[in-house]
Amino acid sequence: MTTQAWLPRGAAAVACLTFDVDAETGILSADASAADHAMAITHQQFGPDVGVPRILGILGDLDVRATFFFPGWVAERRPDLVTRIAEAGHEIGHHSYSHVPASSMTRDQEERDFDRALEVFRRIGVPIHGHRAGLWEASWSTPAIIAERGLSYDSSLMGRDTPYRVATPKGSIVELPPHWSLDDWEQYAFLPFPEIGQHIKNPADVLSMWRAEVDAMRRFGGLFMLTNHPFLTGRPARAVALEQLIGHILDAGDVPILTAHELAAQLSEVVLPEHEHTRPELETGLFPTH
Amino acid sequence: MTTQAWLPRGAAAVACLTFDVDAETGILSADASAADHAMAITHQQFGPDVGVPRILGILGDLDVRATFFFPGWVAERRPDLVTRIAEAGHEIGHHSYSHVPASSMTRDQEERDFDRALEVFRRIGVPIHGHRAGLWEASWSTPAIIAERGLSYDSSLMGRDTPYRVATPKGSIVELPPHWSLDDWEQYAFLPFPEIGQHIKNPADVLSMWRAEVDAMRRFGGLFMLTNHPFLTGRPARAVALEQLIGHILDAGDVPILTAHELAAQLSEVVLPEHEHTRPELETGLFPTH
Amino acid sequence: MTTQAWLPRGAAAVACLTFDVDAETGILSADASAADHAMAITHQQFGPDVGVPRILGILGDLDVRATFFFPGWVAERRPDLVTRIAEAGHEIGHHSYSHVPASSMTRDQEERDFDRALEVFRRIGVPIHGHRAGLWEASWSTPAIIAERGLSYDSSLMGRDTPYRVATPKGSIVELPPHWSLDDWEQYAFLPFPEIGQHIKNPADVLSMWRAEVDAMRRFGGLFMLTNHPFLTGRPARAVALEQLIGHILDAGDVPILTAHELAAQLSEVVLPEHEHTRPELETGLFPTH
Amino acid sequence: MTTQAWLPRGAAAVACLTFDVDAETGILSADASAADHAMAITHQQFGPDVGVPRILGILGDLDVRATFFFPGWVAERRPDLVTRIAEAGHEIGHHSYSHVPASSMTRDQEERDFDRALEVFRRIGVPIHGHRAGLWEASWSTPAIIAERGLSYDSSLMGRDTPYRVATPKGSIVELPPHWSLDDWEQYAFLPFPEIGQHIKNPADVLSMWRAEVDAMRRFGGLFMLTNHPFLTGRPARAVALEQLIGHILDAGDVPILTAHELAAQLSEVVLPEHEHTRPELETGLFPTH
């Protein structure tokens, strides 16, 4: 077992449970014409309507706190749901306004989208400490935008599997890295149009894989950053698997479950690896363009 | 275990076994040129020719009743098969005429397709109580079209995993929601042209996943709405897995197996959650169009 | 256990082991530019160079006879391999000349391709009794072309999972139906260009699935028509799984392993279901064309 | 168990552990615009930053030597990492300069790319003995280019699962063949843009599959040529599975683990099968062009 400077005393690893409440924006951000597809829209609405309450029940029963990332568009239409989650002790995170990838926007577009979401959360009255890009598709400007607005962390980049700092002209922010292998999208997302995936894994197999990842994280002193979506994991057998996964983490005894904000706050004075955040410079013609 | 108002007395969950007899329309509705592909056409014809009789045998042996959704085009060409299924005590459901997605039609086109199928079923002489859209691709008009014709339920939308009402200008209908994770298409469909999927899962794994889903449905008081296709599940090892799945449901003792119509009829006086059925209004330019 | 008229006395099912020796044509028939891809070409050449000898060793050790379908193009370039297989007691089958789908050819093109392969086999001196279309992509003319040339069977269509007759103007032929679920391509084929699949299944899982299919075939009296490709199944762990699968069939005691020709010959006087082989007539505009 | 001439005395099979340190070039070589995607770039940088040190730790603990193939572009930007790997006793291999497929280049372009990488390695001061094409996409000129520069082996082609010689006008080189089924890319690579795969397999299943392949290689006397990528296998549970796989190889007792160079050097005087390396000649019009 590795001990690393960033780990809380006595901890072999840390777990963050995060839920991206994309709802309709999960498909509208891929293509506005998704709005013509009634079944697909209801498939997404299941998330806030059924998935979130079910997940809140499980978290409450196990007495753990999580982070719910909301696109501003979704929060604007469900302020009561946002408030209910926050009042149960969970964190609300910033997940852009429209869920459209920041990497497809100009910096100005990204700032306006970012600020529009902040304004929604301000009106609802929930504090915002951190950000996750839609589809994790941060731009090369995203960390600076976050730092300029005084948020303390991002959770979109994958340069490490432990927390690290990302340098910006306005000071560094903490990166709490997610990864594709700890996301339920790649396990459960199936929708032909917009095509968001063709994945229907057995929740028992997903549970088995993620339990092993928790155990491996304990060996290497890693951050188990779970990204789940209520429209996916809110389905019955998947919700049961989530509950069993949390039970496994709790049973380990040395893997504290923290909200992303709690973790970022604990790290504010800790020395972490610092990464530059700059677009690679490419020699003209070396790599193909399609 | 949750008890919910919609559940029959003593039931922890309810199961509906539904079979979509798409036959040739399963691929023709994707592309008319599928008719040039002799193997693909025979692949689809296996459904009514071999799959349905085999499934009827299994249902009969276990003494359970199911719902068979027929596109009108298919029923028109196999009236004797439709009659045989109905005479064995099963329900015949409306699965459009052509299996072409309603979401790709104007309302007028959808109504003509809908009525053409109704006329086929009237000529054959089987009563029709409910509807499922081809590919579950209901339009924003589908519930109203159903209500206007006096049918009582739909089974295409995914807003919940329990029955709910969908409001229409002609009164509400009952929605009996299916889901991708309870469909054999995502487990077994493999055909390169038209490309309907690249899935060849082990039936033993599918059985394991669906048994767990039955168990989880019992915990949350859900509707286990199984969607199977005779051209897929009619194959030997898959048919055996279906039989074992039904055995698992029966063994539970608290999960009645009802036809969709039986369930909708029982729910006619029950208070259910009611959902609006309206296309989301989108701000121009917020979401990309491709 | 079902007994069916077509089954040999005492048999609960029948197994045919077939190997499609596509070699380079497996990718050239998708796109001639595959010839520019040296690795992909060697990936295909592994089949005749290493896979076939390894499979012949396994079949010889277990003393069973199989059918090897050769595209004429491949046989023309490896006459000694064809002769070696035939001399070991196995059947050589006709797998088109070029492996290009018959469904993409005019009838005249298909006849010329068909006859060109027959001429190759004649020159090598191996008898030909049956045919399998490249990619199983038979045309609506294929059975008639087969019947006109005096071959007795086809193995491309999927209308049943037992042998059946296909009517042609020149008399009927026997169809020995394959299926996607009993093909190693959908389990093991991975090549990005030409993209032939993205499948790398665990041979142990494939073995488990196919053992269960043998068992289910015994229950329903089916034809276990295995389609394997030496460039895929010739790899070590897959070859071991094939050996174990054959062992499972032999252990059953009531599933004779026959070459396709042996089975077709035994069925020549048996009454089988007869299918028409005609393109579905489509109403103009009912189904979309892309 | 087969004994083959190429096997070291007492060995039933040989294992090479190879790691392709593609880093950013793993996606830039697919599309230069990947540079706009900050998350994707960090996803690739995880390989040299976290994956390589973790893998070095595992190899060191188990006291085995491996081969790390570097694109010149990556080595140029991380000379200290290259040196650190070499000083730990591992081999550095040539993996092109840009990771762009050689099959998409003219011979002149390929030679310039090849030599540019050689120059990088010369400046760093590590000896180069062999080559692997980016994406294994060797051209029909690649072996000759390798032979002309005095390197002794290639590891890109798949004509056998044992070492063989590839003839070139400048004499033959040794081919140490990899295969898709022994590559972690097909098990673990998931990235939507550039789309490099949609694979998130359970490391426990991958371990199970590869252990069986080691065992089957021992039966047939094969070369277990493992290709892993630090940005994929460097993740915690996958790294643990790698460690367990190496443990399985060591436990076998008759499968020496050699670097590719060590193996090629041992084979320099051994008679091996020799393959021509020539583009198939195609009859005009026989195969379709898209």
PDB file of C-alpha atoms in Angstrom, chain D residues 127-231:
ATOM      1  CA  PRO D 127      20.372   1.765 -28.838  1.00  0.00           C
ATOM      2  CA  ILE D 128      17.568   0.713 -31.212  1.00  0.00           C
ATOM      3  CA  HIS D 129      17.249  -2.873 -32.431  1.00  0.00           C
ATOM      4  CA  GLY D 130      13.724  -3.176 -33.695  1.00  0.00           C
ATOM      5  CA  HIS D 131      10.587  -1.479 -34.899  1.00  0.00           C
ATOM      6  CA  ARG D 132       6.827  -1.569 -34.573  1.00  0.00           C
ATOM      7  CA  ALA D 133       4.616   0.372 -36.982  1.00  0.00           C
ATOM      8  CA  GLY D 134       2.127   2.887 -35.584  1.00  0.00           C
ATOM      9  CA  LEU D 135      -1.186   1.010 -35.290  1.00  0.00           C
ATOM     10  CA  TRP D 136       0.793  -2.012 -36.614  1.00  0.00           C
ATOM     11  CA  GLU D 137       0.011  -0.421 -40.000  1.00  0.00           C
ATOM     12  CA  ALA D 138       3.241  -1.380 -41.726  1.00  0.00           C
ATOM     13  CA  SER D 139       3.538  -0.711 -45.447  1.00  0.00           C
ATOM     14  CA  TRP D 140       4.824  -3.108 -48.081  1.00  0.00           C
ATOM     15  CA  SER D 141       8.141  -1.205 -47.786  1.00  0.00           C
ATOM     16  CA  THR D 142       8.511  -1.310 -44.010  1.00  0.00           C
ATOM     17  CA  PRO D 143      10.600  -4.489 -43.694  1.00  0.00           C
ATOM     18  CA  ALA D 144      13.028  -3.251 -46.331  1.00  0.00           C
ATOM     19  CA  ILE D 145      13.365   0.098 -44.580  1.00  0.00           C
ATOM     20  CA  ILE D 146      14.124  -1.744 -41.335  1.00  0.00           C
ATOM     21  CA  ALA D 147      16.682  -4.021 -42.971  1.00  0.00           C
ATOM     22  CA  GLU D 148      18.418  -1.147 -44.740  1.00  0.00           C
ATOM     23  CA  ARG D 149      19.029   0.573 -41.425  1.00  0.00           C
ATOM     24  CA  GLY D 150      20.486  -2.530 -39.818  1.00  0.00           C
ATOM     25  CA  LEU D 151      17.709  -3.160 -37.309  1.00  0.00           C
ATOM     26  CA  SER D 152      17.080  -6.821 -36.687  1.00  0.00           C
ATOM     27  CA  TYR D 153      13.384  -7.210 -36.101  1.00  0.00           C
ATOM     28  CA  ASP D 154       9.895  -5.904 -36.680  1.00  0.00           C
ATOM     29  CA  SER D 155       6.797  -6.466 -34.548  1.00  0.00           C
ATOM     30  CA  SER D 156       3.791  -5.401 -36.667  1.00  0.00           C
ATOM     31  CA  LEU D 157       2.723  -8.310 -38.906  1.00  0.00           C
ATOM     32  CA  MET D 158       0.439 -11.218 -38.068  1.00  0.00           C
ATOM     33  CA  GLY D 159       1.257 -14.007 -40.516  1.00  0.00           C
ATOM     34  CA  ARG D 160       2.064 -16.511 -37.745  1.00  0.00           C
ATOM     35  CA  ASP D 161       1.977 -16.728 -33.952  1.00  0.00           C
ATOM     36  CA  THR D 162       5.619 -17.735 -33.826  1.00  0.00           C
ATOM     37  CA  PRO D 163       8.662 -15.759 -35.022  1.00  0.00           C
ATOM     38  CA  TYR D 164       9.286 -15.831 -38.757  1.00  0.00           C
ATOM     39  CA  ARG D 165      11.488 -14.151 -41.299  1.00  0.00           C
ATOM     40  CA  VAL D 166      10.327 -11.524 -43.748  1.00  0.00           C
ATOM     41  CA  ALA D 167      12.346 -11.368 -46.950  1.00  0.00           C
ATOM     42  CA  THR D 168      13.515  -7.974 -48.230  1.00  0.00           C
ATOM     43  CA  PRO D 169      15.934  -6.945 -50.976  1.00  0.00           C
ATOM     44  CA  LYS D 170      18.422  -6.173 -48.203  1.00  0.00           C
ATOM     45  CA  GLY D 171      18.135  -9.541 -46.507  1.00  0.00           C
ATOM     46  CA  SER D 172      15.532 -10.860 -44.143  1.00  0.00           C
ATOM     47  CA  ILE D 173      14.472  -9.481 -40.805  1.00  0.00           C
ATOM     48  CA  VAL D 174      12.833 -11.330 -37.914  1.00  0.00           C
ATOM     49  CA  GLU D 175       9.129 -10.734 -37.443  1.00  0.00           C
ATOM     50  CA  LEU D 176       7.886 -11.054 -33.850  1.00  0.00           C
ATOM     51  CA  PRO D 177       4.150 -11.042 -34.516  1.00  0.00           C
ATOM     52  CA  PRO D 178       1.635  -9.270 -32.273  1.00  0.00           C
ATOM     53  CA  HIS D 179      -2.132  -9.851 -32.472  1.00  0.00           C
ATOM     54  CA  TRP D 180      -5.307  -7.939 -31.726  1.00  0.00           C
ATOM     55  CA  SER D 181      -6.307 -10.462 -29.079  1.00  0.00           C
ATOM     56  CA  LEU D 182      -3.180  -9.702 -27.019  1.00  0.00           C
ATOM     57  CA  ASP D 183      -3.507  -5.915 -27.096  1.00  0.00           C
ATOM     58  CA  ASP D 184      -5.052  -3.875 -24.291  1.00  0.00           C
ATOM     59  CA  TRP D 185      -6.459  -1.331 -26.789  1.00  0.00           C
ATOM     60  CA  GLU D 186      -9.318  -3.682 -27.738  1.00  0.00           C
ATOM     61  CA  GLN D 187     -10.043  -4.268 -24.057  1.00  0.00           C
ATOM     62  CA  TYR D 188      -9.767  -0.833 -22.506  1.00  0.00           C
ATOM     63  CA  ALA D 189      -9.727   2.027 -25.052  1.00  0.00           C
ATOM     64  CA  PHE D 190     -12.645   4.409 -24.762  1.00  0.00           C
ATOM     65  CA  LEU D 191     -12.634   7.910 -26.181  1.00  0.00           C
ATOM     66  CA  PRO D 192     -15.388   9.460 -28.293  1.00  0.00           C
ATOM     67  CA  PHE D 193     -13.223  11.970 -30.125  1.00  0.00           C
ATOM     68  CA  PRO D 194     -11.081  11.006 -31.808  1.00  0.00           C
ATOM     69  CA  GLU D 195     -12.973   7.762 -31.558  1.00  0.00           C
ATOM     70  CA  ILE D 196     -10.301   5.285 -30.576  1.00  0.00           C
ATOM     71  CA  GLY D 197     -12.660   2.602 -29.294  1.00  0.00           C
ATOM     72  CA  GLN D 198     -15.577   1.939 -27.010  1.00  0.00           C
ATOM     73  CA  HIS D 199     -14.050  -0.747 -24.848  1.00  0.00           C
ATOM     74  CA  ILE D 200     -14.164  -0.899 -21.050  1.00  0.00           C
ATOM     75  CA  LYS D 201     -13.666  -4.540 -20.213  1.00  0.00           C
ATOM     76  CA  ASN D 202     -13.364  -5.833 -16.680  1.00  0.00           C
ATOM     77  CA  PRO D 203      -9.629  -6.334 -15.996  1.00  0.00           C
ATOM     78  CA  ALA D 204     -10.480  -9.604 -14.246  1.00  0.00           C
ATOM     79  CA  ASP D 205     -11.987 -10.917 -17.495  1.00  0.00           C
ATOM     80  CA  VAL D 206      -9.006  -9.737 -19.515  1.00  0.00           C
ATOM     81  CA  LEU D 207      -6.671 -11.460 -17.083  1.00  0.00           C
ATOM     82  CA  SER D 208      -8.683 -14.660 -17.371  1.00  0.00           C
ATOM     83  CA  MET D 209      -8.552 -14.515 -21.177  1.00  0.00           C
ATOM     84  CA  TRP D 210      -4.825 -13.828 -21.329  1.00  0.00           C
ATOM     85  CA  ARG D 211      -3.954 -16.517 -18.778  1.00  0.00           C
ATOM     86  CA  ALA D 212      -5.776 -19.004 -21.004  1.00  0.00           C
ATOM     87  CA  GLU D 213      -3.844 -17.686 -23.997  1.00  0.00           C
ATOM     88  CA  VAL D 214      -0.547 -18.240 -22.182  1.00  0.00           C
ATOM     89  CA  ASP D 215      -1.617 -21.795 -21.475  1.00  0.00           C
ATOM     90  CA  ALA D 216      -2.686 -22.392 -25.083  1.00  0.00           C
ATOM     91  CA  MET D 217       0.595 -20.892 -26.333  1.00  0.00           C
ATOM     92  CA  ARG D 218       2.449 -23.434 -24.198  1.00  0.00           C
ATOM     93  CA  ARG D 219       0.551 -26.215 -25.957  1.00  0.00           C
ATOM     94  CA  PHE D 220       1.261 -24.962 -29.472  1.00  0.00           C
ATOM     95  CA  GLY D 221       4.721 -23.527 -28.812  1.00  0.00           C
ATOM     96  CA  GLY D 222       3.716 -19.949 -29.537  1.00  0.00           C
ATOM     97  CA  LEU D 223       5.006 -16.454 -28.958  1.00  0.00           C
ATOM     98  CA  PHE D 224       2.935 -14.611 -26.366  1.00  0.00           C
ATOM     99  CA  MET D 225       3.537 -11.080 -27.666  1.00  0.00           C
ATOM    100  CA  LEU D 226       1.676  -8.795 -25.275  1.00  0.00           C
ATOM    101  CA  THR D 227       1.050  -5.240 -26.462  1.00  0.00           C
ATOM    102  CA  ASN D 228      -0.027  -2.829 -23.736  1.00  0.00           C
ATOM    103  CA  HIS D 229      -0.342   0.938 -23.567  1.00  0.00           C
ATOM    104  CA  PRO D 230       0.560   2.810 -20.376  1.00  0.00           C
ATOM    105  CA  PHE D 231      -2.330   5.264 -20.859  1.00  0.00           C
TER     106      PHE D 231
END
